Tab-separated table of C-alpha atoms and ligand atoms in Angstrom:
chain	number	residue	atom	x	y	z
A	41	MET	CA	-331.415	78.050	70.183
A	42	ASN	CA	-332.228	81.697	70.996
A	43	PRO	CA	-328.834	83.330	70.435
A	44	ASN	CA	-327.330	85.515	73.111
A	45	LYS	CA	-329.859	84.777	75.871
A	46	ALA	CA	-327.055	85.543	78.316
A	47	VAL	CA	-327.523	88.832	80.197
A	48	ALA	CA	-324.984	91.397	81.366
A	49	ALA	CA	-324.032	90.901	85.022
A	50	GLY	CA	-321.468	93.596	85.716
A	51	SER	CA	-317.789	93.414	84.836
A	52	ALA	CA	-314.436	92.150	86.107
A	53	THR	CA	-311.278	94.272	86.138
A	54	LEU	CA	-307.929	92.820	85.195
A	55	MET	CA	-304.859	94.811	86.273
A	56	TYR	CA	-301.683	94.074	84.262
A	57	GLN	CA	-298.514	96.128	83.747
A	58	ASN	CA	-300.148	99.220	85.233
A	59	LYS	CA	-303.109	98.918	82.867
A	60	SER	CA	-306.645	97.883	83.759
A	61	PHE	CA	-308.941	95.947	81.461
A	62	GLU	CA	-312.696	95.864	82.030
A	63	LEU	CA	-314.102	92.466	81.126
A	64	PRO	CA	-317.890	92.045	80.835
A	65	VAL	CA	-319.488	89.369	83.055
A	66	LEU	CA	-322.432	87.462	81.593
A	67	ALA	CA	-325.112	85.444	83.412
A	68	GLY	CA	-327.141	82.502	82.087
A	69	THR	CA	-330.307	81.028	83.616
A	70	GLU	CA	-328.449	78.559	85.901
A	71	GLY	CA	-324.845	77.975	86.949
A	72	PRO	CA	-321.754	80.189	87.283
A	73	ASN	CA	-321.522	83.544	85.546
A	74	VAL	CA	-318.797	83.891	82.911
A	75	VAL	CA	-316.097	86.471	82.269
A	76	ASP	CA	-316.361	87.359	78.593
A	77	ILE	CA	-312.731	87.333	77.365
A	78	ARG	CA	-313.468	87.499	73.651
A	79	LYS	CA	-311.749	90.898	73.372
A	80	LEU	CA	-308.992	90.253	75.943
A	81	TYR	CA	-306.237	89.271	73.519
A	82	GLY	CA	-306.994	92.177	71.170
A	83	GLU	CA	-306.908	94.701	74.009
A	84	SER	CA	-304.176	93.269	76.267
A	85	ASP	CA	-302.069	90.926	74.123
A	86	LEU	CA	-302.789	88.289	76.792
A	87	PHE	CA	-304.168	84.757	76.300
A	88	THR	CA	-305.959	82.939	79.111
A	89	TYR	CA	-304.535	79.565	80.147
A	90	ASP	CA	-306.785	76.646	81.094
A	91	PRO	CA	-305.485	73.175	80.067
A	92	GLY	CA	-308.361	70.673	80.292
A	93	PHE	CA	-310.790	73.621	80.254
A	94	THR	CA	-311.618	73.151	83.945
A	95	SER	CA	-312.741	76.810	84.242
A	96	THR	CA	-313.740	77.561	80.653
A	97	ALA	CA	-317.186	77.853	79.094
A	98	SER	CA	-316.666	76.983	75.430
A	99	CYS	CA	-320.145	78.006	74.279
A	100	GLU	CA	-323.615	79.175	75.264
A	101	SER	CA	-326.086	76.289	75.320
A	102	ASP	CA	-329.767	75.665	76.128
A	103	ILE	CA	-329.577	71.874	76.147
A	104	THR	CA	-328.150	70.332	79.338
A	105	PHE	CA	-327.361	71.790	82.745
A	106	ILE	CA	-325.147	70.120	85.365
A	107	ASP	CA	-324.565	71.305	88.926
A	108	GLY	CA	-321.602	69.215	90.082
A	109	ASP	CA	-321.810	70.283	93.731
A	110	ARG	CA	-325.536	69.609	94.107
A	111	GLY	CA	-325.573	66.536	91.852
A	112	ILE	CA	-328.128	68.030	89.460
A	113	LEU	CA	-328.567	67.049	85.784
A	114	LEU	CA	-331.285	68.686	83.632
A	115	TYR	CA	-332.118	68.001	79.968
A	116	ARG	CA	-333.840	71.158	78.641
A	117	GLY	CA	-334.831	71.902	82.273
A	118	TYR	CA	-336.248	68.448	83.095
A	119	SER	CA	-334.411	66.524	85.845
A	120	ILE	CA	-332.781	63.251	84.881
A	121	ASP	CA	-334.699	61.508	87.693
A	122	ASP	CA	-338.079	62.628	86.287
A	123	LEU	CA	-337.130	61.641	82.750
A	124	ALA	CA	-335.740	58.261	83.853
A	125	GLU	CA	-338.954	57.538	85.766
A	126	HIS	CA	-341.609	58.930	83.403
A	127	SER	CA	-340.193	59.285	79.877
A	128	ASN	CA	-338.715	57.007	77.215
A	129	PHE	CA	-335.553	57.343	75.155
A	130	LEU	CA	-337.188	58.371	71.872
A	131	GLU	CA	-339.194	61.097	73.640
A	132	VAL	CA	-335.936	62.293	75.273
A	133	CYS	CA	-334.368	62.367	71.783
A	134	PHE	CA	-337.146	64.734	70.678
A	135	LEU	CA	-336.676	66.845	73.828
A	136	LEU	CA	-332.908	67.178	73.324
A	137	LEU	CA	-333.238	67.924	69.607
A	138	TYR	CA	-336.168	70.350	69.640
A	139	GLY	CA	-336.155	71.791	73.172
A	140	ASN	CA	-339.559	70.738	74.512
A	141	LEU	CA	-341.436	67.529	75.318
A	142	PRO	CA	-343.436	66.551	72.203
A	143	GLU	CA	-347.208	66.757	71.923
A	144	LYS	CA	-348.895	63.555	70.730
A	145	ALA	CA	-348.929	64.441	67.013
A	146	GLU	CA	-345.305	65.641	67.159
A	147	MET	CA	-344.216	62.387	68.792
A	148	GLN	CA	-346.079	60.321	66.209
A	149	ARG	CA	-344.341	62.210	63.372
A	150	PHE	CA	-340.937	61.924	65.051
A	151	HIS	CA	-341.414	58.210	65.770
A	152	LYS	CA	-342.347	57.616	62.121
A	153	ALA	CA	-339.374	59.650	60.859
A	154	ILE	CA	-336.902	57.727	63.024
A	155	THR	CA	-338.483	54.324	62.395
A	156	HIS	CA	-338.239	54.800	58.631
A	157	HIS	CA	-334.514	55.419	58.744
A	158	THR	CA	-333.475	52.376	60.783
A	159	MET	CA	-332.129	50.336	57.834
A	160	VAL	CA	-328.660	50.975	56.445
A	161	HIS	CA	-327.530	50.810	52.813
A	162	GLU	CA	-326.922	47.150	51.943
A	163	GLN	CA	-323.423	48.044	50.706
A	164	LEU	CA	-322.555	49.107	54.253
A	165	ALA	CA	-322.930	45.496	55.377
A	166	SER	CA	-319.947	44.536	53.221
A	167	PHE	CA	-317.984	47.333	54.919
A	168	PHE	CA	-318.098	45.261	58.128
A	169	HIS	CA	-316.462	42.318	56.356
A	170	GLY	CA	-313.259	44.312	56.023
A	171	PHE	CA	-312.733	44.017	59.785
A	172	ARG	CA	-311.326	41.013	61.647
A	173	ARG	CA	-314.010	39.219	63.639
A	174	ASP	CA	-312.239	40.169	66.870
A	175	ALA	CA	-312.148	43.902	66.043
A	176	HIS	CA	-313.295	46.012	69.002
A	177	PRO	CA	-316.879	47.195	68.364
A	178	MET	CA	-315.781	50.794	68.950
A	179	ALA	CA	-313.177	50.478	66.180
A	180	ILE	CA	-315.954	49.240	63.906
A	181	MET	CA	-318.335	52.013	65.006
A	182	CYS	CA	-315.712	54.705	64.284
A	183	GLY	CA	-315.287	53.245	60.810
A	184	VAL	CA	-318.862	52.578	59.760
A	185	VAL	CA	-320.337	55.799	61.183
A	186	GLY	CA	-317.678	57.817	59.383
A	187	ALA	CA	-318.435	55.778	56.264
A	188	LEU	CA	-322.066	56.966	56.335
A	189	SER	CA	-320.659	60.207	54.842
A	190	ALA	CA	-320.000	58.181	51.685
A	191	PHE	CA	-323.588	56.935	51.485
A	192	TYR	CA	-325.651	59.997	52.263
A	193	HIS	CA	-324.459	62.868	50.070
A	194	ASP	CA	-328.022	64.218	50.149
A	195	SER	CA	-327.711	65.143	53.822
A	196	THR	CA	-324.202	66.479	54.239
A	197	ASP	CA	-324.851	70.149	53.348
A	198	ILE	CA	-324.654	71.480	56.878
A	199	ASN	CA	-325.984	74.888	55.794
A	200	ASP	CA	-329.339	73.425	54.752
A	201	PRO	CA	-331.621	73.058	57.836
A	202	HIS	CA	-333.626	70.335	56.106
A	203	GLN	CA	-330.497	68.294	55.364
A	204	ARG	CA	-329.290	68.818	58.936
A	205	GLU	CA	-332.579	67.399	60.200
A	206	ILE	CA	-332.477	64.395	57.852
A	207	ALA	CA	-328.896	63.637	58.886
A	208	SER	CA	-329.908	63.953	62.564
A	209	HIS	CA	-332.792	61.527	62.101
A	210	ARG	CA	-330.613	59.120	60.099
A	211	LEU	CA	-327.926	59.028	62.789
A	212	ILE	CA	-330.379	58.511	65.668
A	213	ALA	CA	-332.182	55.819	63.682
A	214	LYS	CA	-329.160	53.955	62.342
A	215	ILE	CA	-326.806	53.959	65.310
A	216	PRO	CA	-328.672	51.026	67.011
A	217	THR	CA	-328.659	49.087	63.729
A	218	LEU	CA	-324.912	49.626	63.319
A	219	ALA	CA	-324.174	48.755	66.957
A	220	ALA	CA	-326.172	45.539	66.647
A	221	MET	CA	-324.360	44.735	63.381
A	222	ALA	CA	-320.993	45.281	65.100
A	223	TYR	CA	-321.997	42.760	67.766
A	224	LYS	CA	-323.387	40.210	65.297
A	225	TYR	CA	-320.252	40.490	63.166
A	226	SER	CA	-318.019	39.866	66.193
A	227	ILE	CA	-319.819	36.593	67.038
A	228	GLY	CA	-320.194	35.392	63.450
A	229	GLN	CA	-323.976	35.544	63.387
A	230	PRO	CA	-326.005	37.011	60.486
A	231	PHE	CA	-327.187	40.600	60.702
A	232	VAL	CA	-330.819	40.973	61.809
A	233	TYR	CA	-332.883	43.665	60.074
A	234	PRO	CA	-334.903	46.167	62.112
A	235	LEU	CA	-338.650	45.540	62.532
A	236	ASN	CA	-340.574	48.804	62.363
A	237	HIS	CA	-343.465	47.758	64.594
A	238	LEU	CA	-341.054	47.468	67.550
A	239	GLY	CA	-340.065	50.386	69.776
A	240	TYR	CA	-336.606	51.900	69.492
A	241	THR	CA	-334.922	49.874	72.257
A	242	GLU	CA	-336.941	46.700	71.632
A	243	ASN	CA	-335.805	46.870	67.995
A	244	PHE	CA	-332.181	47.168	69.114
A	245	LEU	CA	-332.450	44.213	71.515
A	246	ARG	CA	-333.977	42.072	68.786
A	247	MET	CA	-331.327	43.051	66.201
A	248	THR	CA	-328.678	42.191	68.791
A	249	PHE	CA	-329.919	38.936	70.272
A	250	ALA	CA	-332.378	37.408	67.754
A	251	VAL	CA	-331.266	34.688	65.310
A	252	PRO	CA	-333.055	33.753	62.044
A	253	ALA	CA	-333.526	30.204	63.297
A	254	GLU	CA	-336.147	31.068	65.885
A	255	ASP	CA	-338.573	33.696	67.104
A	256	TYR	CA	-337.293	36.247	69.585
A	257	LYS	CA	-339.525	37.812	72.235
A	258	VAL	CA	-338.249	40.994	73.863
A	259	ASN	CA	-338.435	40.959	77.674
A	260	PRO	CA	-340.331	44.235	78.413
A	261	VAL	CA	-338.692	44.656	81.824
A	262	LEU	CA	-335.199	44.390	80.345
A	263	ALA	CA	-336.153	46.617	77.397
A	264	LYS	CA	-337.453	49.270	79.797
A	265	ALA	CA	-334.247	49.069	81.851
A	266	LEU	CA	-332.055	49.481	78.764
A	267	ASP	CA	-334.261	52.300	77.494
A	268	THR	CA	-333.746	54.073	80.827
A	269	ILE	CA	-330.002	53.449	80.630
A	270	PHE	CA	-330.025	55.140	77.219
A	271	ILE	CA	-331.836	58.143	78.756
A	272	LEU	CA	-329.148	58.423	81.450
A	273	HIS	CA	-326.395	58.490	78.807
A	274	ALA	CA	-328.094	60.756	76.256
A	275	ASP	CA	-326.295	64.045	76.883
A	276	HIS	CA	-323.963	65.631	79.387
A	277	GLU	CA	-323.100	69.271	78.557
A	278	GLN	CA	-319.641	69.971	77.077
A	279	ASN	CA	-317.863	66.694	77.963
A	280	ALA	CA	-314.813	65.573	76.018
A	281	SER	CA	-316.636	63.763	73.202
A	282	THR	CA	-319.285	66.467	72.804
A	283	SER	CA	-316.545	69.104	72.629
A	284	THR	CA	-314.873	66.945	69.976
A	285	VAL	CA	-318.088	66.870	67.933
A	286	ARG	CA	-318.490	70.638	68.283
A	287	LEU	CA	-314.876	71.321	67.277
A	288	ALA	CA	-315.143	69.019	64.251
A	289	GLY	CA	-318.488	70.579	63.305
A	290	SER	CA	-317.118	74.114	63.610
A	291	SER	CA	-314.936	73.459	60.554
A	292	GLY	CA	-318.030	72.545	58.509
A	293	ALA	CA	-317.306	68.793	58.557
A	294	ASN	CA	-320.357	66.671	57.708
A	295	PRO	CA	-322.425	65.308	60.620
A	296	PHE	CA	-321.428	61.681	60.073
A	297	ALA	CA	-317.721	62.569	60.276
A	298	CYS	CA	-318.383	64.667	63.403
A	299	ILE	CA	-320.199	61.836	65.174
A	300	ALA	CA	-317.405	59.422	64.195
A	301	ALA	CA	-314.966	61.848	65.872
A	302	GLY	CA	-317.148	61.858	68.985
A	303	ILE	CA	-317.173	58.046	69.028
A	304	ALA	CA	-313.382	57.989	68.818
A	305	CYS	CA	-313.077	60.365	71.782
A	306	LEU	CA	-315.703	58.545	73.852
A	307	TRP	CA	-313.683	55.317	73.518
A	308	GLY	CA	-311.028	56.563	75.955
A	309	PRO	CA	-311.052	54.766	79.359
A	310	ALA	CA	-311.129	58.110	81.191
A	311	HIS	CA	-314.396	58.900	79.391
A	312	GLY	CA	-316.919	56.545	77.818
A	313	GLY	CA	-314.508	53.608	77.952
A	314	ALA	CA	-314.830	53.663	81.748
A	315	ASN	CA	-317.877	51.349	81.809
A	316	GLU	CA	-315.858	48.606	80.114
A	317	ALA	CA	-312.820	49.433	82.311
A	318	ALA	CA	-314.946	49.464	85.486
A	319	LEU	CA	-316.282	45.960	84.873
A	320	ARG	CA	-312.812	44.652	84.054
A	321	MET	CA	-311.599	46.273	87.291
A	322	LEU	CA	-314.352	44.542	89.316
A	323	GLU	CA	-313.449	41.228	87.642
A	324	GLU	CA	-309.758	41.835	88.439
A	325	ILE	CA	-310.561	42.623	92.088
A	326	GLY	CA	-312.586	39.414	92.089
A	327	SER	CA	-313.641	39.334	95.729
A	328	VAL	CA	-314.351	41.713	98.583
A	329	ASP	CA	-311.180	40.493	100.340
A	330	HIS	CA	-309.036	42.123	97.657
A	331	ILE	CA	-310.712	45.545	97.885
A	332	PRO	CA	-308.343	47.126	100.469
A	333	GLU	CA	-305.329	46.483	98.197
A	334	TYR	CA	-307.042	48.180	95.268
A	335	ILE	CA	-308.125	51.129	97.427
A	336	ARG	CA	-304.485	51.493	98.482
A	337	ARG	CA	-303.333	51.406	94.856
A	338	ALA	CA	-305.959	53.989	93.816
A	339	LYS	CA	-304.534	56.383	96.412
A	340	ASP	CA	-300.897	55.762	95.463
A	341	LYS	CA	-299.680	58.629	93.269
A	342	ASP	CA	-296.944	56.396	91.883
A	343	ASP	CA	-299.476	53.794	90.798
A	344	PRO	CA	-301.390	54.609	87.579
A	345	PHE	CA	-304.330	52.510	88.835
A	346	ARG	CA	-307.538	54.500	89.204
A	347	LEU	CA	-310.885	53.280	90.511
A	348	MET	CA	-312.734	53.110	87.213
A	349	GLY	CA	-316.290	54.352	87.549
A	350	PHE	CA	-315.222	56.743	90.320
A	351	GLY	CA	-314.648	60.472	90.152
A	352	HIS	CA	-315.783	63.080	87.692
A	353	ARG	CA	-314.515	66.385	86.337
A	354	VAL	CA	-317.788	68.111	87.207
A	355	TYR	CA	-319.635	66.032	89.815
A	356	LYS	CA	-318.051	66.661	93.198
A	357	ASN	CA	-321.041	65.007	94.758
A	358	TYR	CA	-322.848	61.811	93.816
A	359	ASP	CA	-323.468	61.539	90.045
A	360	PRO	CA	-327.298	61.592	89.879
A	361	ARG	CA	-327.110	59.108	87.045
A	362	ALA	CA	-325.212	56.620	89.228
A	363	LYS	CA	-328.194	56.382	91.608
A	364	ALA	CA	-330.608	55.773	88.729
A	365	MET	CA	-328.121	53.340	87.204
A	366	GLN	CA	-327.936	51.379	90.457
A	367	GLN	CA	-331.757	51.162	90.497
A	368	GLN	CA	-331.751	49.778	86.949
A	369	CYS	CA	-329.002	47.364	87.946
A	370	HIS	CA	-331.160	45.912	90.728
A	371	ALA	CA	-334.241	45.857	88.442
A	372	VAL	CA	-332.387	43.827	85.816
A	373	LEU	CA	-330.769	41.440	88.299
A	374	ASP	CA	-334.131	40.922	90.035
A	375	GLU	CA	-335.899	40.237	86.717
A	376	LEU	CA	-333.190	37.730	85.789
A	377	GLY	CA	-333.192	36.174	89.250
A	378	VAL	CA	-329.497	37.031	89.685
A	379	HIS	CA	-329.378	37.811	93.385
A	380	ASP	CA	-325.851	36.823	94.239
A	381	ASP	CA	-323.813	38.317	91.432
A	382	PRO	CA	-320.298	38.341	92.925
A	383	LEU	CA	-319.392	41.435	90.904
A	384	LEU	CA	-322.337	43.309	92.396
A	385	LYS	CA	-321.168	42.318	95.863
A	386	VAL	CA	-317.653	43.614	95.064
A	387	ALA	CA	-319.079	46.848	93.575
A	388	MET	CA	-321.336	47.603	96.540
A	389	GLU	CA	-318.596	46.819	99.092
A	390	LEU	CA	-316.056	48.865	97.094
A	391	GLU	CA	-318.493	51.788	97.034
A	392	ARG	CA	-319.181	51.461	100.781
A	393	ILE	CA	-315.479	51.396	101.698
A	394	ALA	CA	-314.447	54.155	99.245
A	395	LEU	CA	-317.179	56.514	100.443
A	396	GLN	CA	-315.863	56.174	104.001
A	397	ASP	CA	-312.216	56.667	103.034
A	398	GLU	CA	-310.661	60.088	103.774
A	399	TYR	CA	-308.856	60.181	100.403
A	400	PHE	CA	-312.072	59.820	98.422
A	401	ILE	CA	-313.998	62.124	100.728
A	402	ASP	CA	-311.320	64.856	100.535
A	403	LYS	CA	-311.058	64.562	96.739
A	404	LYS	CA	-314.859	64.305	96.396
A	405	LEU	CA	-314.672	61.092	94.434
A	406	TYR	CA	-318.043	59.377	94.093
A	407	PRO	CA	-319.324	56.630	91.811
A	408	ASN	CA	-320.203	57.951	88.358
A	409	ILE	CA	-322.568	56.589	85.763
A	410	ASP	CA	-320.055	53.969	84.676
A	411	PHE	CA	-319.728	52.253	88.045
A	412	TYR	CA	-322.934	50.207	87.883
A	413	SER	CA	-323.554	50.223	84.141
A	414	GLY	CA	-321.073	47.442	83.431
A	415	ILE	CA	-322.724	44.972	85.829
A	416	THR	CA	-326.131	45.815	84.356
A	417	LEU	CA	-325.094	45.524	80.724
A	418	LYS	CA	-323.299	42.220	81.406
A	419	ALA	CA	-326.476	40.870	83.030
A	420	LEU	CA	-328.443	42.004	79.944
A	421	GLY	CA	-326.219	39.732	77.880
A	422	PHE	CA	-323.800	42.203	76.298
A	423	PRO	CA	-320.096	41.354	76.165
A	424	THR	CA	-317.824	43.852	77.921
A	425	SER	CA	-316.460	45.018	74.576
A	426	MET	CA	-319.945	46.305	73.622
A	427	PHE	CA	-320.383	48.552	76.668
A	428	THR	CA	-318.875	51.704	75.194
A	429	ALA	CA	-320.662	51.104	71.890
A	430	LEU	CA	-323.915	51.201	73.899
A	431	PHE	CA	-322.793	54.475	75.479
A	432	ALA	CA	-322.114	55.833	71.968
A	433	LEU	CA	-325.551	54.629	70.817
A	434	ALA	CA	-327.243	56.646	73.556
A	435	ARG	CA	-324.944	59.696	73.333
A	436	THR	CA	-325.434	60.127	69.579
A	437	VAL	CA	-328.596	62.165	70.159
A	438	GLY	CA	-326.745	64.446	72.588
A	439	TRP	CA	-323.887	64.941	70.155
A	440	ILE	CA	-326.324	65.711	67.342
A	441	ALA	CA	-328.359	68.130	69.461
A	442	GLN	CA	-325.187	70.007	70.444
A	443	TRP	CA	-323.894	69.969	66.840
A	444	LYS	CA	-327.267	71.338	65.591
A	445	GLU	CA	-327.300	74.053	68.289
A	446	MET	CA	-323.764	75.113	67.346
A	447	LEU	CA	-324.637	75.403	63.628
A	448	GLU	CA	-327.714	77.476	64.456
A	449	ASP	CA	-325.635	79.916	66.530
A	450	PRO	CA	-325.218	83.145	64.503
A	451	GLU	CA	-321.895	83.685	66.268
A	452	LEU	CA	-320.530	80.338	65.014
A	453	LYS	CA	-316.847	80.433	64.137
A	454	ILE	CA	-314.258	77.709	63.699
A	455	GLY	CA	-312.833	76.568	67.042
A	456	ARG	CA	-309.148	77.414	67.198
A	457	PRO	CA	-307.563	77.548	70.693
A	458	ARG	CA	-304.131	79.149	71.174
A	459	GLN	CA	-301.263	78.074	73.473
A	460	LEU	CA	-298.597	79.107	75.939
A	461	TYR	CA	-295.442	78.446	73.885
A	462	THR	CA	-292.429	77.286	75.920
A	463	GLY	CA	-290.370	75.835	73.078
A	464	ALA	CA	-287.119	77.086	71.501
A	465	SER	CA	-286.944	80.704	70.328
A	466	ARG	CA	-285.767	81.397	66.772
A	467	ARG	CA	-282.420	79.742	66.062
A	468	ASP	CA	-280.309	79.360	62.907
A	469	TYR	CA	-280.005	76.092	61.022
A	470	LEU	CA	-276.605	74.380	61.348
A	471	PRO	CA	-275.393	72.038	58.596
A	472	LEU	CA	-274.775	68.455	59.771
A	473	ASN	CA	-270.965	68.817	59.698
A	474	GLN	CA	-271.195	71.757	62.139
A	475	ARG	CA	-273.407	70.107	64.834
N	832	SDX	C1	-317.601	59.973	81.897
N	832	SDX	O1	-317.298	64.840	81.380
N	832	SDX	C2	-318.335	64.105	81.384
N	832	SDX	O2	-319.418	64.593	81.557
N	832	SDX	C3	-318.095	62.623	81.152
N	832	SDX	C4	-319.278	61.726	81.334
N	832	SDX	C5	-320.328	61.980	80.298
N	832	SDX	O3	-321.477	61.610	80.549
N	832	SDX	O4	-319.956	62.432	79.183
N	832	SDX	O5	-319.844	61.895	82.629
N	832	SDX	C6	-318.880	60.264	81.192
N	832	SDX	O6	-316.569	60.074	81.284
N	832	SDX	C7	-317.619	59.640	83.375
N	832	SDX	C8	-316.164	59.492	83.967
N	832	SDX	C9	-315.707	58.091	83.614
N	832	SDX	N1	-314.279	57.911	83.941
N	832	SDX	C10	-313.889	57.126	84.945
N	832	SDX	O7	-314.659	56.565	85.741
N	832	SDX	C11	-312.389	56.910	85.000
N	832	SDX	C12	-311.887	57.087	86.451
N	832	SDX	N2	-312.049	58.486	86.800
N	832	SDX	C13	-310.869	59.347	86.654
N	832	SDX	O8	-310.107	59.032	85.520
N	832	SDX	C14	-311.213	60.821	86.853
N	832	SDX	O9	-312.036	60.895	87.930
N	832	SDX	C15	-311.826	61.610	85.716
N	832	SDX	C16	-311.050	61.475	84.442
N	832	SDX	C17	-313.225	61.176	85.496
N	832	SDX	C18	-311.787	63.059	86.144
N	832	SDX	O10	-310.448	63.418	86.160
N	832	SDX	P1	-310.010	64.767	86.833
N	832	SDX	O11	-310.845	65.901	86.368
N	832	SDX	O12	-308.526	64.914	86.696
N	832	SDX	O13	-310.377	64.468	88.320
N	832	SDX	P2	-310.176	65.447	89.460
N	832	SDX	O14	-309.402	66.659	89.030
N	832	SDX	O15	-311.499	65.684	90.095
N	832	SDX	O16	-309.230	64.584	90.436
N	832	SDX	C19	-309.051	65.059	91.719
N	832	SDX	C20	-308.030	64.128	92.332
N	832	SDX	C21	-306.759	63.943	91.504
N	832	SDX	O17	-305.724	63.746	92.433
N	832	SDX	P3	-304.740	65.010	92.764
N	832	SDX	O18	-304.133	65.436	91.450
N	832	SDX	O19	-305.657	66.096	93.360
N	832	SDX	O20	-303.742	64.465	93.762
N	832	SDX	O21	-308.594	62.819	92.488
N	832	SDX	C22	-307.791	61.869	91.817
N	832	SDX	C23	-306.970	62.626	90.771
N	832	SDX	O22	-305.749	61.948	90.545
N	832	SDX	N3	-308.696	60.932	91.183
N	832	SDX	C24	-308.760	59.621	91.450
N	832	SDX	C25	-309.804	59.133	90.645
N	832	SDX	N4	-310.326	60.140	89.930
N	832	SDX	C26	-309.634	61.251	90.257
N	832	SDX	N5	-308.047	58.827	92.275
N	832	SDX	C27	-308.389	57.510	92.280
N	832	SDX	N6	-309.381	56.957	91.539
N	832	SDX	C28	-310.100	57.749	90.711
N	832	SDX	N7	-311.075	57.212	89.985
């Protein structure tokens, strides 16, 4: 990252208690300018207040740009539509990590580096056996990814660029192996080792669905669809799990522990857990006749029900990934000859009705990436419980790219937000017999 690429763009004046404070305004290459408040507290004794960080830029970044109003998503300047159509996931990993599309020799070196880190330490396999067979794959992923810290002491010195790169390659390479192992463990089948002559996503499909008793041939159409799905999920600016990884990394925690923290955050149903929740919602709705009742419930403030797969903190227009996701959904269902999937019918009718409903129009609630991913992943053969683990598999490269960028920022400091305290002022302790 080139530090401090932001440029001065005037200033903002804050008037408070008959004093005025000049705050610099900075501009990036795209998106809103920012008011630089780094000196505000020192000069004014004021904090800013922004629960949920809806109006707060936590860092300067060159990696991913989102325009929520125009439905734009760029990875290092390349639009998600172009990358989904023309690229592949491993090339996108290189792009996110190093900032540019690789030349042929660079891609060959990167492919070799990743391919030769796909196996995990054999001891790690016994780590899985500590879980119940019905453990949620995300619980297993939190555990085993964090446990990598115990296996790779030679790549946990975050101040050594070479060790940072090895750890990055190890995480990108091993996350599919671990996700496949989590699935195999849950169904009582033996783990399948990676095969290095296969591509990244083909290798993952084989580790997930092959059995030792027979040959397994990867369906290239399905592999391409899943590879594209991974591209769509690879990074997304400073979302909740990425911010978790950055905050953990700012304390100097090792990369494996930081990614485990990101996995834990992604698991939430309001975030990466939404793909699993969206499919369960479609299954609960069951038929198009039930849709009006669920639309009513989604609008009822007293009802905690939300349309899973709808709405987004940033996108106030259609999530560009949702369109590409819907295309992959149709490609997979067509390849599998599944033309009358009842869940797809419910999803498309739910989308049609919601997009015409005043409530959703006023609140700018559109389908997000999770709305169609569940139907697609189910058709690919994954159980619902694996959906968020697949999201974590794809997002690992984004987390690592953001973690690497943060560590290379000369202005890096530990993240430590403050608060607006509304609790009790100082009061004296009273012994029990006086209360
Ligand atoms: C991901 O941040 C990222 O980039 C995340 C992600 C990534 O790639 O990392 O894109 C991945 O997490 C996608 C989002 C997946 N989550 C879901 O699909 C869960 C359902 N969606 C909601 O929980 C919600 O939309 C959020 C959590 C996604 C956003 O929450 P916000 O920021 O509070 O939404 P908002 O402020 O835009 O809401 C505006 C209004 C609110 O009502 P009011 O307070 O104004 O009366 O719309 C309501 C919300 O209550 N609302 C919904 C709704 N989502 C928001 N009402 C019904 N159904 C919904 N899905």
